[in-house]
Amino acid sequence: REQVAWCLGNIAGDSAALRDTVLNAGAMQPLLQNIVEPANDSLFGNCVWACSNFCRGKPVPNLNHVTPAVPVLAEIAKGNNADAK
């Protein structure tokens, strides 16, 4: 799972077109599941990094794809996740 998150993050970070392809394939929900319930700290970190690549770029991603990430990322930003260091 960790290598998949790393790979998808790299693909999504390469260009907006590839990011959109990853998002259109439905990669956000499984990624968020691995952030909410990570198997280990390394998986958590890779998934958060990949999620950041899913949510950035110009043109901006379709909000329908990235909106589910907002509450998950907000919890991390608030420091309510024991895995966030």
mmCIF file of C-alpha atoms in Angstrom:
data_model
loop_
_atom_site.group_PDB
_atom_site.id
_atom_site.type_symbol
_atom_site.label_atom_id
_atom_site.label_comp_id
_atom_site.label_asym_id
_atom_site.label_seq_id
_atom_site.Cartn_x
_atom_site.Cartn_y
_atom_site.Cartn_z
ATOM 1 C CA ARG A 1 0.000 0.000 0.000
ATOM 2 C CA GLU A 2 2.821 2.356 0.810
ATOM 3 C CA GLN A 3 4.430 1.934 -2.598
ATOM 4 C CA VAL A 4 1.085 2.450 -4.310
ATOM 5 C CA ALA A 5 0.540 5.700 -2.399
ATOM 6 C CA TRP A 6 4.039 6.851 -3.315
ATOM 7 C CA CYS A 7 3.499 5.942 -6.978
ATOM 8 C CA LEU A 8 0.112 7.674 -7.216
ATOM 9 C CA GLY A 9 1.534 10.758 -5.501
ATOM 10 C CA ASN A 10 4.352 10.902 -8.042
ATOM 11 C CA ILE A 11 1.976 10.479 -10.960
ATOM 12 C CA ALA A 12 -0.444 13.105 -9.639
ATOM 13 C CA GLY A 13 2.425 15.508 -8.958
ATOM 14 C CA ASP A 14 3.749 15.270 -12.521
ATOM 15 C CA SER A 15 1.007 17.311 -14.208
ATOM 16 C CA ALA A 16 -2.572 18.479 -13.800
ATOM 17 C CA ALA A 17 -3.673 16.109 -16.560
ATOM 18 C CA LEU A 18 -2.180 13.087 -14.799
ATOM 19 C CA ARG A 19 -3.537 14.287 -11.439
ATOM 20 C CA ASP A 20 -6.998 14.429 -12.969
ATOM 21 C CA THR A 21 -6.567 10.940 -14.418
ATOM 22 C CA VAL A 22 -5.677 9.599 -10.967
ATOM 23 C CA LEU A 23 -8.627 11.402 -9.375
ATOM 24 C CA ASN A 24 -11.037 10.285 -12.120
ATOM 25 C CA ALA A 25 -9.933 6.706 -11.478
ATOM 26 C CA GLY A 26 -11.208 7.018 -7.902
ATOM 27 C CA ALA A 27 -7.909 7.064 -6.035
ATOM 28 C CA MET A 28 -8.931 9.622 -3.395
ATOM 29 C CA GLN A 29 -11.196 7.452 -1.205
ATOM 30 C CA PRO A 30 -8.754 4.555 -0.754
ATOM 31 C CA LEU A 31 -5.988 7.055 -0.067
ATOM 32 C CA LEU A 32 -8.093 8.779 2.603
ATOM 33 C CA GLN A 33 -8.875 5.399 4.179
ATOM 34 C CA ASN A 34 -5.144 4.825 4.564
ATOM 35 C CA ILE A 35 -4.758 8.242 6.187
ATOM 36 C CA VAL A 36 -7.596 7.636 8.637
ATOM 37 C CA GLU A 37 -6.481 4.071 9.443
ATOM 38 C CA PRO A 38 -2.776 3.817 8.546
ATOM 39 C CA ALA A 39 -0.916 0.558 9.023
ATOM 40 C CA ASN A 40 2.160 2.506 10.136
ATOM 41 C CA ASP A 41 3.662 5.993 10.343
ATOM 42 C CA SER A 42 5.415 5.687 6.998
ATOM 43 C CA LEU A 43 2.189 4.793 5.182
ATOM 44 C CA PHE A 44 0.469 7.714 6.870
ATOM 45 C CA GLY A 45 3.174 10.135 5.738
ATOM 46 C CA ASN A 46 3.208 8.869 2.161
ATOM 47 C CA CYS A 47 -0.571 9.049 1.929
ATOM 48 C CA VAL A 48 -0.719 12.612 3.280
ATOM 49 C CA TRP A 49 1.985 13.639 0.806
ATOM 50 C CA ALA A 50 0.148 11.930 -2.068
ATOM 51 C CA CYS A 51 -3.086 13.631 -1.009
ATOM 52 C CA SER A 52 -1.350 17.001 -1.196
ATOM 53 C CA ASN A 53 -0.412 16.219 -4.795
ATOM 54 C CA PHE A 54 -4.014 15.204 -5.518
ATOM 55 C CA CYS A 55 -5.248 18.591 -4.245
ATOM 56 C CA ARG A 56 -2.819 21.024 -5.885
ATOM 57 C CA GLY A 57 -1.996 22.365 -9.308
ATOM 58 C CA LYS A 58 -3.389 24.621 -11.979
ATOM 59 C CA PRO A 59 -5.952 24.339 -13.185
ATOM 60 C CA VAL A 60 -7.296 23.373 -9.789
ATOM 61 C CA PRO A 61 -8.698 19.859 -9.444
ATOM 62 C CA ASN A 62 -12.409 19.153 -9.630
ATOM 63 C CA LEU A 63 -13.772 20.035 -6.192
ATOM 64 C CA ASN A 64 -16.017 16.970 -6.219
ATOM 65 C CA HIS A 65 -12.868 14.849 -6.148
ATOM 66 C CA VAL A 66 -10.961 16.735 -3.446
ATOM 67 C CA THR A 67 -13.742 17.861 -1.093
ATOM 68 C CA PRO A 68 -13.739 14.530 0.795
ATOM 69 C CA ALA A 69 -10.121 15.224 1.786
ATOM 70 C CA VAL A 70 -10.910 18.510 3.548
ATOM 71 C CA PRO A 71 -12.161 17.142 6.901
ATOM 72 C CA VAL A 72 -9.413 14.521 6.995
ATOM 73 C CA LEU A 73 -6.695 17.087 6.326
ATOM 74 C CA ALA A 74 -8.303 19.526 8.774
ATOM 75 C CA GLU A 75 -8.015 16.940 11.558
ATOM 76 C CA ILE A 76 -4.346 16.467 10.735
ATOM 77 C CA ALA A 77 -3.782 20.242 10.715
ATOM 78 C CA LYS A 78 -5.470 20.545 14.108
ATOM 79 C CA GLY A 79 -3.066 17.959 15.482
ATOM 80 C CA ASN A 80 -5.787 15.432 16.298
ATOM 81 C CA ASN A 81 -3.940 12.569 14.662
ATOM 82 C CA ALA A 82 -1.434 10.637 16.742
ATOM 83 C CA ASP A 83 0.465 9.613 13.599
ATOM 84 C CA ALA A 84 1.049 13.224 12.496
ATOM 85 C CA LYS A 85 4.438 14.350 13.680
#
